[in-house]
């Protein structure tokens, strides 16, 4: 084993310098210090998380602490938090020798990203113009987690082929692009996107795919033997799958309107996801020789319904509408893994480790379309007079907007997400192509040995042999 | 390895056709399409998840969105959801080569079952007679998860010995039987069963055991070498155990009365489960040669207290009462694994893979009895005048019922659960005995190779050997 | 394998008797029976979990069930529960052959400890002087979980070197000491410690380290080959890490003041933990040869920020203040693993299996200091008149206290925690040194074989070899 590791180390020294001893600590320290300074200048508690809440309550005749937004959103926030760190992290542990990188770099990227997101989103959405400070509360924490989800989706395309420094750079730019894109879609276009089909999934997926396209590795076959799973790594990945699947109703309802908005978003997501599982299993079985199931599909395509119902989750999509969305997503996503992923790699030169095109890109676009159609089809009969205004926020400068127009703006929002994803991804991909980031050689991709101290698993077998003598 | 797989495939071709390439996709598609049509005809949002909530609030003088049932039950719902998908799923991953089937088929069964349960339970409990529609909200989602729990318990007895198609058929009938049984127990008999000791656990366990009895395999020893755990599969199973154990207070309190009902149910369950752990450890140690602990007991019997306190959880069982229930459950359940399971297999011809008789059947019956006794013993001194009426719902046509009579109806409820479980299980078992469902041959039981594309774990060792040269 | 196990058994018989067949069941039964009796005498539901709640509501003009404390704290409670059982349990599964002991004994210790804690803390905090009963509700359950956390931290130092009976004795005394220490700090000194930097982490860590010091094993090198991880055991440990990390905001906010208190505690913890991840990664990379990351640091030091922000989490620490706390904790904790742990073992003769000195002791003390400083620096300008009184509870007999004095009492609280931890640990260590507890011989440390029936992992490989012929 000693020889083996020396062998790998020598061979990679010959070709690529993956030593990140100076770059990784430097980047982490500089960025964390910058965060502290920027937070010191800009970020304060909002009225509901500040000790002045007690006075605010009296002034506004709020009779109970339970009216604090914390109690409306905290349970959903914690579920979203689990999706970001355990869900995304463990979903990517399926590779036989990249589980440390999957769960560890996911952790690093998310922890950095949420801080930067609080600032970027704060400037756009939570700036108090009286004192120039960003005022944060529980909703900001949820939005920061959402923002980071976009970058973690992108990581799925790059898994195993980039260095942690590249991931941090990708996240810095990704969060920035996200905040601008989100501002355009939600505030300028006034599109609705509670679960982020467009803002999070479409953007994140095309951002990652575009970067992967720029970073195309023609000789990636050299590490083909590591681009696969072992039995227990597939079980680990199911932890990620299930926590994503179970908590997705919280994801889509976390920042929806208080009351019926959150309630309905949870129901719609629950139903869409249930439907997706059945069609995923059906398609997976249909395209294998003896009807066996493929873990790749079960781990990923079962989640597509949650992506696709994101935008419309708080609309009156109706229960059967949610089932229909889930139905098609399971089919499309599984077909994507079977037919489209190989095509993407061979013809379009996009190497997509986790198949985010099938899990996030296609279902995200579908979700944007479903959102546009269901917004355009909204009527006062179905929503009620007040319900329509509340659901689509036809207030203030948008008081005159009608559903059909709203549908158009929803569609425009989808285009913005696509443009930011593809355009941003290409630009950031070019930055990441610079030969300074310590990325692995082709034969060392998908291998934790490069960036982690990996324990020697053989020892235990040897020991057993020893003691049994 | 190639030879090995071919070998398995040939041998199973000779004896049993486990090809489910046509049946599994067909069943999934037909059922999912049926769900869409039935949901389209029957299912709508209820008043709290509909956009008309805003008008409803005004009409009913509800001052705050926080009064929406969503905020009373959503945290418990998500915990229950985790129990269903991660809890049940991972608890069954203990087998060395059936973890995919455990967690994957659990996923499939539950995703189908919750849809069918929303319909079946909806017709009985949530039908709006004005428009003939089922109106769903968060409580329906919880009840659907509960309903599916019955079928997942049954799966525990069948684990490794049935095909996914059989599981889906078992679920279709199981959910149907459950909904009828639940209606009789809760509505006609007006028995209380917040945590489902009778409705869920007793029914589910005897349903599964009866099916297993009908499907008895005399030559199951042929796959004996796979009916056991390896080190890491036992650790995976502990994920299931712990999430079930931790979230059981949410399970038993999820649909209890707002306020003190939910509060008390959580406390009682917390205490019963804590007590069970100590007596399980004690019994496990007592019956092994040198006092060693057996993982099977720790994984399963520690949960028996949650089952047994289900019915009485919302009653004034009192904290020490909960501890006593847990105390005996740990003992009974562990003794069941040590003495009763072998007896069950050898004498009664019931092969119970996960030992659901010890975890669900006996504790479930015990829970029904505890519920009947504590209901019969309820007094106005302990409960208060209003408290007694509230807790047992002595209202409307049940306004004249007194605790002693209620105790009798509780006992009757337990009998109904037993009858439906045993009777239903035998009938469904006969259906599943038909030679059309693609079940595995005796020598292929407990083996993921039959229904899953399984990665070849040796490769990594070979690779290490290669590179170390 | 048969030979191997016999070999181990013989060798340990020669040296140490690890047979716990009489002691473990005896201790479990006696203690559980005592719990039942004591609960029967002392413990009742409090007004919010009793059926009299309905009358209480009317009397106090409470308009809605949602005002029940259950709805303020239950989501946080469940998160804390996950931290105790899955978080602590899985964090310790990193050893290659002690995962059963890690997760299983953690389970046993916690299940016993929470019952004893309900009594001990109840006598000090929830005793109703009218009837001499302890009245429990959701806050008591959270506090019991907190109390047990102290003992589980101590277990981290002892992991693999003690018997389950020793752990139970350690817990019995630990919970008792905790309750007294907590009463002195929170009630007599009136120090604030929402997240327990002092009460839980400082106490627990020094308690465990002192016990470990008394139980020093000079020949522990004999089991050195088992004191390390394998690839998948490190992935299992990340489950523990992440659930601790994600739910720490709930831990620090669970018993904070309703409204802004809980809200602010969650935000501060979220930020401190994010910051810690970046500096942990930076330091880990900086001190390894080629900048590789060490899983030990990622698993543990990333959590230090949550520990250190515990006391001050509900104060107006401000967002950048939280980031600064996290920044230094990641550095200190990682340096602790690299430099201080070896020093501790070689010079101070403290064998600290999980490095709790780096994760809990140093950050806990730091947290106490941060708490004292930020309390002393509190002003009416920042907090508001009412906010200051609310946050520090300057009411009743403490109405005259001012922030600077409060700072002094906070510091005194830290000293009390240290004294109880070190003093109590030495005394309990001496008790545990008695040769009656069945602890393992030096060569059998870190080995599940001693206390668990361990499955034989080789079988599966043998089987594969057989069938491939």
mmCIF file of N, CA, C and O in Angstrom, chain C residues 153-206:
data_model
loop_
_atom_site.group_PDB
_atom_site.id
_atom_site.type_symbol
_atom_site.label_atom_id
_atom_site.label_comp_id
_atom_site.label_asym_id
_atom_site.label_seq_id
_atom_site.Cartn_x
_atom_site.Cartn_y
_atom_site.Cartn_z
ATOM 1 N N UNK C 153 -20.145 13.768 25.992
ATOM 2 C CA UNK C 153 -18.856 14.415 25.710
ATOM 3 C C UNK C 153 -17.757 13.669 26.462
ATOM 4 O O UNK C 153 -16.706 13.354 25.896
ATOM 5 N N UNK C 154 -18.016 13.396 27.737
ATOM 6 C CA UNK C 154 -17.019 12.672 28.540
ATOM 7 C C UNK C 154 -16.724 11.303 27.932
ATOM 8 O O UNK C 154 -15.569 10.852 27.917
ATOM 9 N N UNK C 155 -17.766 10.651 27.406
ATOM 10 C CA UNK C 155 -17.564 9.346 26.767
ATOM 11 C C UNK C 155 -16.542 9.450 25.639
ATOM 12 O O UNK C 155 -15.764 8.522 25.392
ATOM 13 N N UNK C 156 -16.548 10.587 24.954
ATOM 14 C CA UNK C 156 -15.602 10.772 23.852
ATOM 15 C C UNK C 156 -14.156 10.568 24.256
ATOM 16 O O UNK C 156 -13.334 10.070 23.483
ATOM 17 N N UNK C 157 -13.810 10.960 25.471
ATOM 18 C CA UNK C 157 -12.433 10.768 25.940
ATOM 19 C C UNK C 157 -12.154 9.311 26.269
ATOM 20 O O UNK C 157 -11.015 8.849 26.204
ATOM 21 N N UNK C 158 -13.181 8.581 26.646
ATOM 22 C CA UNK C 158 -13.028 7.216 27.156
ATOM 23 C C UNK C 158 -13.305 6.159 26.102
ATOM 24 O O UNK C 158 -13.111 4.966 26.349
ATOM 25 N N UNK C 159 -13.753 6.599 24.925
ATOM 26 C CA UNK C 159 -14.213 5.673 23.880
ATOM 27 C C UNK C 159 -13.238 4.514 23.662
ATOM 28 O O UNK C 159 -12.053 4.727 23.428
ATOM 29 N N UNK C 160 -13.761 3.319 23.759
ATOM 30 C CA UNK C 160 -12.975 2.131 23.459
ATOM 31 C C UNK C 160 -12.180 1.584 24.619
ATOM 32 O O UNK C 160 -11.564 0.524 24.505
ATOM 33 N N UNK C 161 -12.169 2.283 25.753
ATOM 34 C CA UNK C 161 -11.309 1.865 26.859
ATOM 35 C C UNK C 161 -12.073 1.473 28.110
ATOM 36 O O UNK C 161 -11.452 1.136 29.122
ATOM 37 N N UNK C 162 -13.394 1.586 28.061
ATOM 38 C CA UNK C 162 -14.184 1.291 29.253
ATOM 39 C C UNK C 162 -15.316 0.325 28.926
ATOM 40 O O UNK C 162 -15.673 0.138 27.766
ATOM 41 N N UNK C 163 -15.873 -0.265 29.949
ATOM 42 C CA UNK C 163 -16.994 -1.184 29.766
ATOM 43 C C UNK C 163 -18.313 -0.414 29.846
ATOM 44 O O UNK C 163 -18.349 0.706 30.376
ATOM 45 N N UNK C 164 -19.399 -0.991 29.315
ATOM 46 C CA UNK C 164 -20.683 -0.294 29.408
ATOM 47 C C UNK C 164 -21.103 -0.051 30.865
ATOM 48 O O UNK C 164 -21.783 0.929 31.148
ATOM 49 N N UNK C 165 -20.701 -0.951 31.768
ATOM 50 C CA UNK C 165 -21.057 -0.738 33.175
ATOM 51 C C UNK C 165 -20.353 0.514 33.701
ATOM 52 O O UNK C 165 -20.959 1.340 34.399
ATOM 53 N N UNK C 166 -19.091 0.660 33.353
ATOM 54 C CA UNK C 166 -18.390 1.887 33.755
ATOM 55 C C UNK C 166 -19.076 3.126 33.199
ATOM 56 O O UNK C 166 -19.183 4.154 33.865
ATOM 57 N N UNK C 167 -19.530 3.020 31.958
ATOM 58 C CA UNK C 167 -20.197 4.170 31.350
ATOM 59 C C UNK C 167 -21.470 4.539 32.112
ATOM 60 O O UNK C 167 -21.773 5.722 32.300
ATOM 61 N N UNK C 168 -22.195 3.529 32.550
ATOM 62 C CA UNK C 168 -23.432 3.818 33.277
ATOM 63 C C UNK C 168 -23.125 4.461 34.629
ATOM 64 O O UNK C 168 -23.809 5.407 35.048
ATOM 65 N N UNK C 169 -22.092 3.979 35.295
ATOM 66 C CA UNK C 169 -21.690 4.582 36.572
ATOM 67 C C UNK C 169 -21.232 6.023 36.329
ATOM 68 O O UNK C 169 -21.611 6.957 37.058
ATOM 69 N N UNK C 170 -20.431 6.196 35.290
ATOM 70 C CA UNK C 170 -19.977 7.534 34.928
ATOM 71 C C UNK C 170 -21.168 8.460 34.678
ATOM 72 O O UNK C 170 -21.156 9.634 35.068
ATOM 73 N N UNK C 171 -22.204 7.933 34.055
ATOM 74 C CA UNK C 171 -23.385 8.743 33.749
ATOM 75 C C UNK C 171 -24.187 9.076 34.998
ATOM 76 O O UNK C 171 -24.668 10.205 35.160
ATOM 77 N N UNK C 172 -24.329 8.101 35.867
ATOM 78 C CA UNK C 172 -25.066 8.336 37.113
ATOM 79 C C UNK C 172 -24.445 9.507 37.877
ATOM 80 O O UNK C 172 -25.134 10.463 38.263
ATOM 81 N N UNK C 173 -23.126 9.456 38.068
ATOM 82 C CA UNK C 173 -22.463 10.537 38.791
ATOM 83 C C UNK C 173 -22.417 11.817 37.957
ATOM 84 O O UNK C 173 -22.567 12.923 38.479
ATOM 85 N N UNK C 174 -22.219 11.654 36.662
ATOM 86 C CA UNK C 174 -22.104 12.826 35.793
ATOM 87 C C UNK C 174 -23.372 13.662 35.799
ATOM 88 O O UNK C 174 -23.326 14.888 35.918
ATOM 89 N N UNK C 175 -24.501 12.996 35.677
ATOM 90 C CA UNK C 175 -25.772 13.713 35.670
ATOM 91 C C UNK C 175 -26.006 14.406 37.015
ATOM 92 O O UNK C 175 -26.479 15.541 37.074
ATOM 93 N N UNK C 176 -25.647 13.717 38.084
ATOM 94 C CA UNK C 176 -25.815 14.297 39.415
ATOM 95 C C UNK C 176 -24.963 15.558 39.569
ATOM 96 O O UNK C 176 -25.458 16.616 39.997
ATOM 97 N N UNK C 177 -23.702 15.438 39.224
ATOM 98 C CA UNK C 177 -22.812 16.601 39.300
ATOM 99 C C UNK C 177 -23.325 17.730 38.414
ATOM 100 O O UNK C 177 -23.306 18.904 38.789
ATOM 101 N N UNK C 178 -23.755 17.359 37.213
ATOM 102 C CA UNK C 178 -24.257 18.352 36.272
ATOM 103 C C UNK C 178 -25.396 19.159 36.882
ATOM 104 O O UNK C 178 -25.421 20.391 36.799
ATOM 105 N N UNK C 179 -26.346 18.447 37.487
ATOM 106 C CA UNK C 179 -27.530 19.134 37.998
ATOM 107 C C UNK C 179 -27.166 20.129 39.098
ATOM 108 O O UNK C 179 -27.705 21.240 39.152
ATOM 109 N N UNK C 180 -26.229 19.738 39.953
ATOM 110 C CA UNK C 180 -25.796 20.640 41.023
ATOM 111 C C UNK C 180 -25.061 21.846 40.434
ATOM 112 O O UNK C 180 -25.352 23.001 40.752
ATOM 113 N N UNK C 181 -24.100 21.535 39.569
ATOM 114 C CA UNK C 181 -23.319 22.594 38.923
ATOM 115 C C UNK C 181 -24.231 23.563 38.169
ATOM 116 O O UNK C 181 -24.105 24.789 38.286
ATOM 117 N N UNK C 182 -25.194 23.008 37.448
ATOM 118 C CA UNK C 182 -26.116 23.842 36.675
ATOM 119 C C UNK C 182 -26.928 24.743 37.605
ATOM 120 O O UNK C 182 -27.138 25.930 37.328
ATOM 121 N N UNK C 183 -27.361 24.181 38.719
ATOM 122 C CA UNK C 183 -28.142 24.976 39.672
ATOM 123 C C UNK C 183 -27.321 26.134 40.215
ATOM 124 O O UNK C 183 -27.798 27.273 40.299
ATOM 125 N N UNK C 184 -26.089 25.847 40.563
ATOM 126 C CA UNK C 184 -25.218 26.916 41.086
ATOM 127 C C UNK C 184 -25.011 27.993 40.029
ATOM 128 O O UNK C 184 -25.146 29.191 40.294
ATOM 129 N N UNK C 185 -24.690 27.575 38.817
ATOM 130 C CA UNK C 185 -24.359 28.556 37.770
ATOM 131 C C UNK C 185 -25.587 29.357 37.342
ATOM 132 O O UNK C 185 -25.559 30.582 37.291
ATOM 133 N N UNK C 186 -26.679 28.660 37.038
ATOM 134 C CA UNK C 186 -27.835 29.367 36.477
ATOM 135 C C UNK C 186 -28.696 30.039 37.544
ATOM 136 O O UNK C 186 -29.207 31.135 37.332
ATOM 137 N N UNK C 187 -28.861 29.400 38.694
ATOM 138 C CA UNK C 187 -29.788 29.947 39.676
ATOM 139 C C UNK C 187 -29.103 30.769 40.744
ATOM 140 O O UNK C 187 -29.551 31.875 41.061
ATOM 141 N N UNK C 188 -28.029 30.267 41.337
ATOM 142 C CA UNK C 188 -27.378 31.021 42.417
ATOM 143 C C UNK C 188 -26.572 32.179 41.843
ATOM 144 O O UNK C 188 -26.739 33.325 42.236
ATOM 145 N N UNK C 189 -25.705 31.854 40.864
ATOM 146 C CA UNK C 189 -24.904 32.936 40.264
ATOM 147 C C UNK C 189 -25.728 33.744 39.261
ATOM 148 O O UNK C 189 -25.322 34.826 38.858
ATOM 149 N N UNK C 190 -26.850 33.170 38.835
ATOM 150 C CA UNK C 190 -27.685 33.809 37.830
ATOM 151 C C UNK C 190 -26.891 34.144 36.566
ATOM 152 O O UNK C 190 -27.050 35.203 35.958
ATOM 153 N N UNK C 191 -26.007 33.242 36.184
ATOM 154 C CA UNK C 191 -25.323 33.402 34.901
ATOM 155 C C UNK C 191 -26.233 32.877 33.797
ATOM 156 O O UNK C 191 -27.123 32.059 34.040
ATOM 157 N N UNK C 192 -26.057 33.396 32.591
ATOM 158 C CA UNK C 192 -26.829 32.919 31.443
ATOM 159 C C UNK C 192 -25.957 31.941 30.646
ATOM 160 O O UNK C 192 -24.749 32.178 30.464
ATOM 161 N N UNK C 193 -26.567 30.876 30.159
ATOM 162 C CA UNK C 193 -25.783 29.916 29.376
ATOM 163 C C UNK C 193 -26.712 29.101 28.481
ATOM 164 O O UNK C 193 -26.828 27.876 28.629
ATOM 165 N N UNK C 194 -27.341 29.798 27.534
ATOM 166 C CA UNK C 194 -28.381 29.171 26.703
ATOM 167 C C UNK C 194 -27.878 27.910 26.006
ATOM 168 O O UNK C 194 -28.544 26.884 25.994
ATOM 169 N N UNK C 195 -26.691 27.987 25.413
ATOM 170 C CA UNK C 195 -26.177 26.850 24.660
ATOM 171 C C UNK C 195 -25.206 25.989 25.446
ATOM 172 O O UNK C 195 -24.629 25.047 24.912
ATOM 173 N N UNK C 196 -24.996 26.346 26.714
ATOM 174 C CA UNK C 196 -24.223 25.463 27.587
ATOM 175 C C UNK C 196 -22.725 25.399 27.352
ATOM 176 O O UNK C 196 -22.106 24.377 27.634
ATOM 177 N N UNK C 197 -22.103 26.469 26.843
ATOM 178 C CA UNK C 197 -20.639 26.441 26.698
ATOM 179 C C UNK C 197 -19.979 26.051 28.014
ATOM 180 O O UNK C 197 -19.033 25.254 28.039
ATOM 181 N N UNK C 198 -20.472 26.624 29.105
ATOM 182 C CA UNK C 198 -19.886 26.328 30.417
ATOM 183 C C UNK C 198 -20.515 25.087 31.014
ATOM 184 O O UNK C 198 -19.840 24.116 31.344
ATOM 185 N N UNK C 199 -21.842 25.161 31.170
ATOM 186 C CA UNK C 199 -22.568 24.132 31.910
ATOM 187 C C UNK C 199 -22.412 22.757 31.273
ATOM 188 O O UNK C 199 -22.229 21.757 31.956
ATOM 189 N N UNK C 200 -22.489 22.700 29.941
ATOM 190 C CA UNK C 200 -22.437 21.406 29.254
ATOM 191 C C UNK C 200 -21.022 21.066 28.784
ATOM 192 O O UNK C 200 -20.463 20.039 29.141
ATOM 193 N N UNK C 201 -20.444 21.955 27.966
ATOM 194 C CA UNK C 201 -19.208 21.582 27.275
ATOM 195 C C UNK C 201 -17.986 21.635 28.181
ATOM 196 O O UNK C 201 -17.182 20.708 28.188
ATOM 197 N N UNK C 202 -17.822 22.721 28.915
ATOM 198 C CA UNK C 202 -16.656 22.814 29.799
ATOM 199 C C UNK C 202 -16.723 21.734 30.862
ATOM 200 O O UNK C 202 -15.761 20.995 31.085
ATOM 201 N N UNK C 203 -17.865 21.637 31.515
ATOM 202 C CA UNK C 203 -18.031 20.602 32.531
ATOM 203 C C UNK C 203 -17.804 19.213 31.951
ATOM 204 O O UNK C 203 -16.988 18.439 32.455
ATOM 205 N N UNK C 204 -18.520 18.897 30.893
ATOM 206 C CA UNK C 204 -18.465 17.550 30.326
ATOM 207 C C UNK C 204 -17.061 17.173 29.882
ATOM 208 O O UNK C 204 -16.595 16.050 30.124
ATOM 209 N N UNK C 205 -16.388 18.114 29.226
ATOM 210 C CA UNK C 205 -15.066 17.806 28.697
ATOM 211 C C UNK C 205 -14.068 17.579 29.831
ATOM 212 O O UNK C 205 -13.312 16.597 29.822
ATOM 213 N N UNK C 206 -14.052 18.445 30.832
ATOM 214 C CA UNK C 206 -13.073 18.258 31.909
ATOM 215 C C UNK C 206 -13.431 17.070 32.782
ATOM 216 O O UNK C 206 -12.548 16.415 33.353
#
